[in-house]
Short mmCIF file of C-alpha atoms in Angstrom, two decimals:
data_model
loop_
_atom_site.label_atom_id
_atom_site.label_comp_id
_atom_site.label_asym_id
_atom_site.label_seq_id
_atom_site.Cartn_x
_atom_site.Cartn_y
_atom_site.Cartn_z
CA ASN A 1 -6.84 -22.93 -14.03
CA GLY A 2 -4.86 -19.99 -15.34
CA GLN A 3 -4.38 -21.36 -18.85
CA GLU A 4 -6.20 -18.46 -20.43
CA PHE A 5 -3.60 -16.03 -19.10
CA THR A 6 -0.44 -17.60 -20.44
CA ILE A 7 -0.88 -16.22 -23.94
CA LEU A 8 -0.56 -12.68 -22.58
CA PHE A 9 3.04 -13.12 -21.45
CA LYS A 10 5.54 -10.97 -23.25
CA PRO A 11 8.96 -12.53 -23.78
CA VAL A 12 10.86 -9.39 -22.77
CA LEU A 13 10.89 -8.89 -19.01
CA GLN A 14 12.64 -5.66 -18.19
CA GLU A 15 12.48 -2.67 -20.44
CA SER A 16 13.99 0.16 -18.48
CA PRO A 17 11.09 2.33 -17.35
CA LYS A 18 10.59 5.63 -19.09
CA ILE A 19 12.24 8.45 -17.15
CA TYR A 20 10.15 11.61 -17.25
CA PRO A 21 11.94 14.96 -17.05
CA ALA A 22 10.96 17.01 -14.00
CA VAL A 23 8.16 19.50 -14.59
CA PRO A 24 9.06 23.19 -14.05
CA ALA A 25 7.49 24.42 -10.79
CA GLU A 26 5.07 26.87 -12.40
CA GLN A 27 3.70 24.14 -14.70
CA ARG A 28 3.04 21.53 -11.99
CA ARG A 29 -0.61 20.64 -11.51
CA PRO A 30 -2.45 18.99 -8.62
CA ILE A 31 -2.17 15.19 -8.75
CA ARG A 32 -5.02 12.87 -9.85
CA VAL A 33 -4.93 9.44 -8.25
CA LEU A 34 -6.64 6.10 -8.79
CA SER A 35 -6.18 3.89 -5.72
CA LEU A 36 -7.29 0.27 -6.01
CA PHE A 37 -7.72 -1.84 -2.84
CA ASP A 38 -7.35 1.47 -1.05
CA GLY A 39 -7.65 0.15 2.52
CA ILE A 40 -7.44 2.98 5.05
CA ALA A 41 -6.38 5.66 2.56
CA THR A 42 -2.67 5.51 3.34
CA GLY A 43 -1.92 6.85 -0.15
CA TYR A 44 -4.06 9.93 0.40
CA LEU A 45 -2.70 10.48 3.91
CA VAL A 46 0.90 10.39 2.66
CA LEU A 47 0.28 12.68 -0.32
CA ARG A 48 -1.35 15.25 1.96
CA ASP A 49 1.44 14.89 4.56
CA LEU A 50 4.04 15.52 1.85
CA GLY A 51 2.15 18.68 0.87
CA PHE A 52 0.73 17.55 -2.47
CA LYS A 53 -2.34 19.30 -3.80
CA VAL A 54 -4.70 16.44 -4.62
CA ASP A 55 -7.11 17.27 -7.44
CA GLN A 56 -8.84 13.91 -7.31
CA TYR A 57 -8.40 10.71 -5.33
CA ILE A 58 -10.67 7.91 -6.49
CA ALA A 59 -10.55 4.87 -4.25
CA SER A 60 -11.84 1.36 -4.81
CA GLU A 61 -12.48 -0.42 -1.51
CA VAL A 62 -15.07 -2.97 -0.35
CA CYS A 63 -14.41 -3.09 3.41
CA GLU A 64 -16.92 -0.86 5.21
CA ASP A 65 -14.63 -0.23 8.20
CA SER A 66 -11.82 0.88 5.88
CA ILE A 67 -14.14 3.23 4.01
CA SER A 68 -15.32 4.72 7.33
CA VAL A 69 -11.73 5.56 8.24
CA GLY A 70 -11.12 7.27 4.89
CA VAL A 71 -14.38 9.21 4.93
CA VAL A 72 -14.02 10.44 8.50
CA ARG A 73 -10.28 11.14 8.54
CA HIS A 74 -10.17 12.85 5.15
CA GLU A 75 -13.44 14.73 5.49
CA GLY A 76 -15.12 13.38 2.38
CA LYS A 77 -12.27 14.34 0.00
CA ILE A 78 -11.91 10.75 -1.23
CA GLN A 79 -14.34 9.54 -3.88
CA TYR A 80 -15.21 5.88 -3.21
CA VAL A 81 -16.16 3.59 -6.09
CA HIS A 82 -16.49 0.17 -4.39
CA ASP A 83 -15.57 -3.12 -6.08
CA VAL A 84 -12.58 -3.07 -8.44
CA ARG A 85 -14.17 -5.87 -10.51
CA ASN A 86 -17.05 -3.61 -11.53
CA ILE A 87 -14.91 -0.71 -12.77
CA THR A 88 -15.09 -0.40 -16.54
CA ARG A 89 -12.92 1.23 -19.19
CA LYS A 90 -15.69 3.81 -19.57
CA ASN A 91 -15.48 4.61 -15.83
CA ILE A 92 -11.73 5.20 -16.08
CA GLU A 93 -12.20 7.46 -19.08
CA GLU A 94 -14.92 9.44 -17.24
CA TRP A 95 -12.99 9.75 -13.97
CA GLY A 96 -9.56 10.27 -15.48
CA PRO A 97 -7.08 11.10 -16.69
CA PHE A 98 -4.95 9.81 -13.82
CA ASP A 99 -1.36 10.72 -12.97
CA LEU A 100 -0.82 7.97 -10.41
CA VAL A 101 -2.32 4.48 -10.13
CA ILE A 102 -1.57 2.59 -6.90
CA GLY A 103 -2.72 -0.57 -5.17
CA GLY A 104 -1.87 -3.73 -3.33
CA SER A 105 -4.29 -6.58 -3.96
CA PRO A 106 -5.19 -8.92 -1.07
CA CYS A 107 -2.26 -11.13 -0.13
CA ASN A 108 -4.08 -13.99 1.61
CA ASP A 109 -4.06 -16.29 -1.44
CA LEU A 110 -0.49 -15.30 -2.39
CA SER A 111 1.23 -15.46 1.00
CA ILE A 112 3.11 -18.69 1.68
CA VAL A 113 2.27 -18.13 5.35
CA ASN A 114 -1.24 -19.30 4.45
CA PRO A 115 -1.18 -23.09 3.98
CA ALA A 116 -4.56 -22.96 2.18
CA ARG A 117 -3.43 -20.28 -0.30
CA LYS A 118 -4.85 -20.54 -3.81
CA GLY A 119 -2.15 -18.63 -5.69
CA LEU A 120 -2.34 -15.94 -8.36
CA TYR A 121 -5.03 -17.53 -10.53
CA GLU A 122 -7.69 -18.36 -7.92
CA GLY A 123 -9.44 -16.79 -4.93
CA THR A 124 -8.34 -13.25 -4.10
CA GLY A 125 -5.03 -13.92 -5.88
CA ARG A 126 -6.61 -13.18 -9.21
CA LEU A 127 -7.54 -9.66 -8.10
CA PHE A 128 -4.02 -8.78 -9.23
CA PHE A 129 -5.37 -9.04 -12.77
CA GLU A 130 -7.92 -6.33 -11.96
CA PHE A 131 -5.04 -4.04 -11.07
CA TYR A 132 -3.26 -5.00 -14.28
CA ARG A 133 -6.43 -4.44 -16.34
CA LEU A 134 -7.19 -1.00 -14.90
CA LEU A 135 -3.53 0.10 -15.03
CA SER A 136 -3.53 -0.79 -18.73
CA VAL A 137 -6.68 1.28 -19.32
CA ALA A 138 -5.43 4.26 -17.28
CA ARG A 139 -2.05 4.54 -19.02
CA PRO A 140 -1.63 7.53 -21.35
CA LYS A 141 -2.46 6.78 -24.98
CA GLU A 142 0.20 6.76 -27.70
CA GLY A 143 1.48 10.27 -28.27
CA GLU A 144 0.06 11.59 -24.98
CA ASP A 145 3.32 12.74 -23.49
CA ARG A 146 2.66 13.35 -19.81
CA PRO A 147 4.28 11.98 -16.67
CA PHE A 148 2.39 8.87 -15.53
CA PHE A 149 3.31 6.85 -12.46
CA TRP A 150 2.12 3.61 -10.92
CA MET A 151 2.92 1.31 -8.02
CA PHE A 152 1.78 -2.20 -7.10
CA GLU A 153 2.55 -3.73 -3.70
CA ASN A 154 2.39 -7.23 -2.27
CA VAL A 155 4.02 -9.56 0.23
CA VAL A 156 7.59 -10.84 -0.15
CA ALA A 157 6.52 -14.25 1.17
CA MET A 158 4.89 -15.38 -2.06
CA GLY A 159 5.62 -18.33 -4.33
CA VAL A 160 8.40 -17.79 -6.88
CA ASN A 161 6.03 -18.51 -9.78
CA ASP A 162 3.52 -15.92 -8.59
CA LYS A 163 6.28 -13.32 -8.23
CA ARG A 164 7.58 -14.21 -11.70
CA ASP A 165 4.13 -13.99 -13.29
CA ILE A 166 3.30 -10.63 -11.66
CA SER A 167 6.68 -9.31 -12.86
CA ARG A 168 6.00 -10.55 -16.39
CA PHE A 169 2.63 -8.84 -16.56
CA LEU A 170 3.92 -5.59 -15.07
CA GLU A 171 7.12 -5.82 -17.17
CA CYS A 172 9.45 -5.01 -14.31
CA ASN A 173 10.97 -6.60 -11.24
CA PRO A 174 9.94 -5.42 -7.79
CA VAL A 175 12.07 -3.68 -5.21
CA MET A 176 11.92 -5.18 -1.73
CA ILE A 177 11.47 -2.64 1.06
CA ASP A 178 11.29 -3.57 4.73
CA ALA A 179 9.67 -1.04 7.05
CA ILE A 180 12.08 -2.14 9.81
CA GLU A 181 14.48 0.54 8.54
CA VAL A 182 12.02 3.37 9.16
CA SER A 183 9.78 1.97 11.89
CA ALA A 184 9.65 -0.31 14.92
CA ALA A 185 8.27 -3.34 13.04
CA HIS A 186 9.40 -5.68 10.30
CA ARG A 187 7.31 -5.46 7.14
CA ALA A 188 9.05 -6.80 4.06
CA ARG A 189 7.05 -5.96 0.96
CA TYR A 190 7.57 -6.00 -2.80
CA PHE A 191 6.89 -2.83 -4.76
CA TRP A 192 6.60 -2.88 -8.55
CA GLY A 193 6.33 0.42 -10.37
CA ASN A 194 7.96 3.32 -12.16
CA LEU A 195 8.22 5.83 -9.30
CA PRO A 196 11.47 7.80 -9.59
CA GLY A 197 14.19 6.58 -7.22
CA MET A 198 12.34 3.46 -6.08
CA ASN A 199 15.69 1.71 -5.73
CA ARG A 200 17.36 4.32 -3.57
CA PRO A 201 18.13 3.34 0.03
CA LEU A 202 15.57 4.09 2.72
CA CYS A 203 16.67 6.61 5.27
CA ALA A 204 14.87 7.39 8.49
CA SER A 205 13.76 10.95 9.20
CA GLY A 206 13.50 12.60 12.60
CA MET A 207 9.75 11.93 12.61
CA ASP A 208 10.11 8.16 12.34
CA LYS A 209 9.68 6.15 15.54
CA LEU A 210 12.37 3.50 15.16
CA GLU A 211 12.09 1.72 18.50
CA LEU A 212 9.06 0.06 20.04
CA GLN A 213 9.55 2.17 23.19
CA ASP A 214 8.99 5.34 21.09
CA CYS A 215 5.55 4.00 20.16
CA LEU A 216 4.27 3.21 23.66
CA GLU A 217 2.05 5.21 26.00
CA HIS A 218 3.36 6.47 29.36
CA GLY A 219 4.02 3.91 32.07
CA ARG A 220 4.59 1.13 29.57
CA LEU A 221 7.90 -0.58 28.95
CA ALA A 222 8.96 -2.25 25.70
CA LYS A 223 10.48 -5.72 26.11
CA PHE A 224 11.88 -5.57 22.56
CA GLY A 225 13.51 -2.92 20.40
CA LYS A 226 11.52 -3.95 17.34
CA VAL A 227 8.60 -6.30 16.73
CA ARG A 228 7.84 -8.82 14.01
CA THR A 229 5.44 -8.14 11.17
CA ILE A 230 1.99 -7.19 12.46
CA THR A 231 -0.74 -8.95 10.48
CA THR A 232 -4.51 -9.19 10.83
CA ARG A 233 -4.03 -12.08 13.29
CA SER A 234 -4.05 -11.10 16.97
CA ASN A 235 -1.21 -13.56 17.62
CA SER A 236 1.16 -11.63 15.38
CA ILE A 237 1.67 -9.26 18.33
CA LYS A 238 3.45 -11.97 20.33
CA GLN A 239 7.22 -12.20 19.93
CA GLY A 240 9.70 -15.02 19.55
CA LYS A 241 9.17 -18.75 19.83
CA ASP A 242 8.11 -18.32 23.45
CA GLN A 243 5.28 -16.05 22.26
CA HIS A 244 6.06 -13.22 24.65
CA PHE A 245 3.82 -10.19 24.90
CA PRO A 246 5.88 -7.15 23.85
CA VAL A 247 5.02 -4.75 26.70
CA ILE A 248 5.29 -4.61 30.49
CA MET A 249 2.83 -2.47 32.44
CA ASN A 250 2.46 -2.46 36.22
CA GLY A 251 4.82 -5.43 36.30
CA LYS A 252 2.61 -7.53 34.01
CA GLU A 253 2.95 -8.50 30.36
CA ASP A 254 0.55 -6.75 28.02
CA ILE A 255 -0.43 -6.61 24.35
CA LEU A 256 -0.02 -3.51 22.21
CA TRP A 257 -2.80 -0.96 22.43
CA CYS A 258 -4.45 0.41 19.27
CA THR A 259 -2.72 3.79 19.55
CA GLU A 260 0.61 1.98 19.82
CA LEU A 261 -0.12 -0.09 16.72
CA GLU A 262 -0.96 3.12 14.86
CA ARG A 263 2.36 4.67 15.86
CA ILE A 264 4.24 1.53 14.77
CA PHE A 265 2.71 1.89 11.29
CA GLY A 266 3.31 5.64 11.24
CA PHE A 267 -0.36 6.68 11.33
CA PRO A 268 -1.62 9.60 13.41
CA VAL A 269 -2.76 8.39 16.82
CA HIS A 270 -6.48 7.47 16.83
CA TYR A 271 -6.49 7.34 13.01
CA THR A 272 -8.51 4.08 13.00
CA ASP A 273 -10.73 5.09 15.92
CA VAL A 274 -13.99 5.50 14.02
CA SER A 275 -17.46 3.92 14.27
CA ASN A 276 -16.74 2.43 17.71
CA MET A 277 -14.51 -0.27 16.23
CA GLY A 278 -12.95 -2.62 18.76
CA ARG A 279 -9.29 -3.47 19.08
CA GLY A 280 -9.53 -6.57 16.89
CA ALA A 281 -11.22 -4.71 14.05
CA ARG A 282 -8.63 -1.93 14.22
CA GLN A 283 -5.74 -4.39 14.15
CA LYS A 284 -7.33 -6.01 11.09
CA LEU A 285 -7.31 -2.68 9.26
CA LEU A 286 -3.73 -1.92 10.26
CA GLY A 287 -2.54 -5.46 9.58
CA ARG A 288 -3.61 -5.12 5.93
CA SER A 289 -2.14 -1.66 5.61
CA TRP A 290 1.02 -0.07 4.22
CA SER A 291 3.69 1.36 6.48
CA VAL A 292 3.35 5.15 6.26
CA PRO A 293 7.08 6.04 6.20
CA VAL A 294 7.72 3.52 3.41
CA ILE A 295 5.01 5.10 1.23
CA ARG A 296 6.36 8.54 2.09
CA HIS A 297 9.78 7.40 0.83
CA LEU A 298 8.22 6.12 -2.41
CA PHE A 299 5.99 9.15 -3.09
CA ALA A 300 8.41 11.95 -2.11
CA PRO A 301 10.17 12.14 -5.52
CA LEU A 302 6.83 12.89 -7.21
CA LYS A 303 7.22 16.44 -5.83
CA ASP A 304 9.26 17.20 -8.95
CA TYR A 305 6.17 16.61 -11.09
CA PHE A 306 3.04 17.77 -9.26
CA ALA A 307 1.87 20.86 -7.40
CA CYS A 308 2.50 21.12 -3.67
CA GLU A 309 1.24 23.60 -1.08
#
């Protein structure tokens, strides 16, 4: 019933986060990452794309399909540790120290889109507290003066009390970032954290595919410039109150193909094409995922602190 948590609340909400001075280039070391609820390894993909040297990337994930994507696409470089609930303080001390802790716990019990949602204190909602617990353990000890960064993500469409409680635990307010500015799909998400420049405006790069048409295969015509948020539900592909399919091919309406979904999210084409997964399974993985260009925007400033190729 959540009562046991209330005593933990601190009265002060926003201390300004500690700003770390940039590390001189010759002293920068490869980054060590703890990724909770890792999904399809978007964090690792983005760090590598940005040119970071990754010393260690430890990922907690329970979905077998997601793990398959990470293992195959990143050639065994990710160390998987399974269920976040079973990770102990001793584990963190053995695996660490970590420079970056990231994660977005499952949103199904937080999202107001789900009429049966259970909120922050029940169901998958309470997995947030696993992030909070492990972040607390991974933080540098008193007097350990090293740059340490973290980021927690979740849906914007959550109850005000849940947002308030998450913000109280994490001692900061989130920034809202919508992938619509750097991609062809809406995806409004909250990001809590202490990454440098989290509040700066998003700006699209030449690589970003901003229109649906840019994401389609040959011979296919976009009926819309942008699409609504793509979720795990197959219906989320349909647009508007008339539930139109977004593509025309050979004069007929059509759904989005897997490769097109991958481009919309900013993943390499065929990224989720492992273990003979079908279209539905691949949409499920993508629908739970982060938008690649948004994470790129958030992680880019870390180049001032850690070694890059």
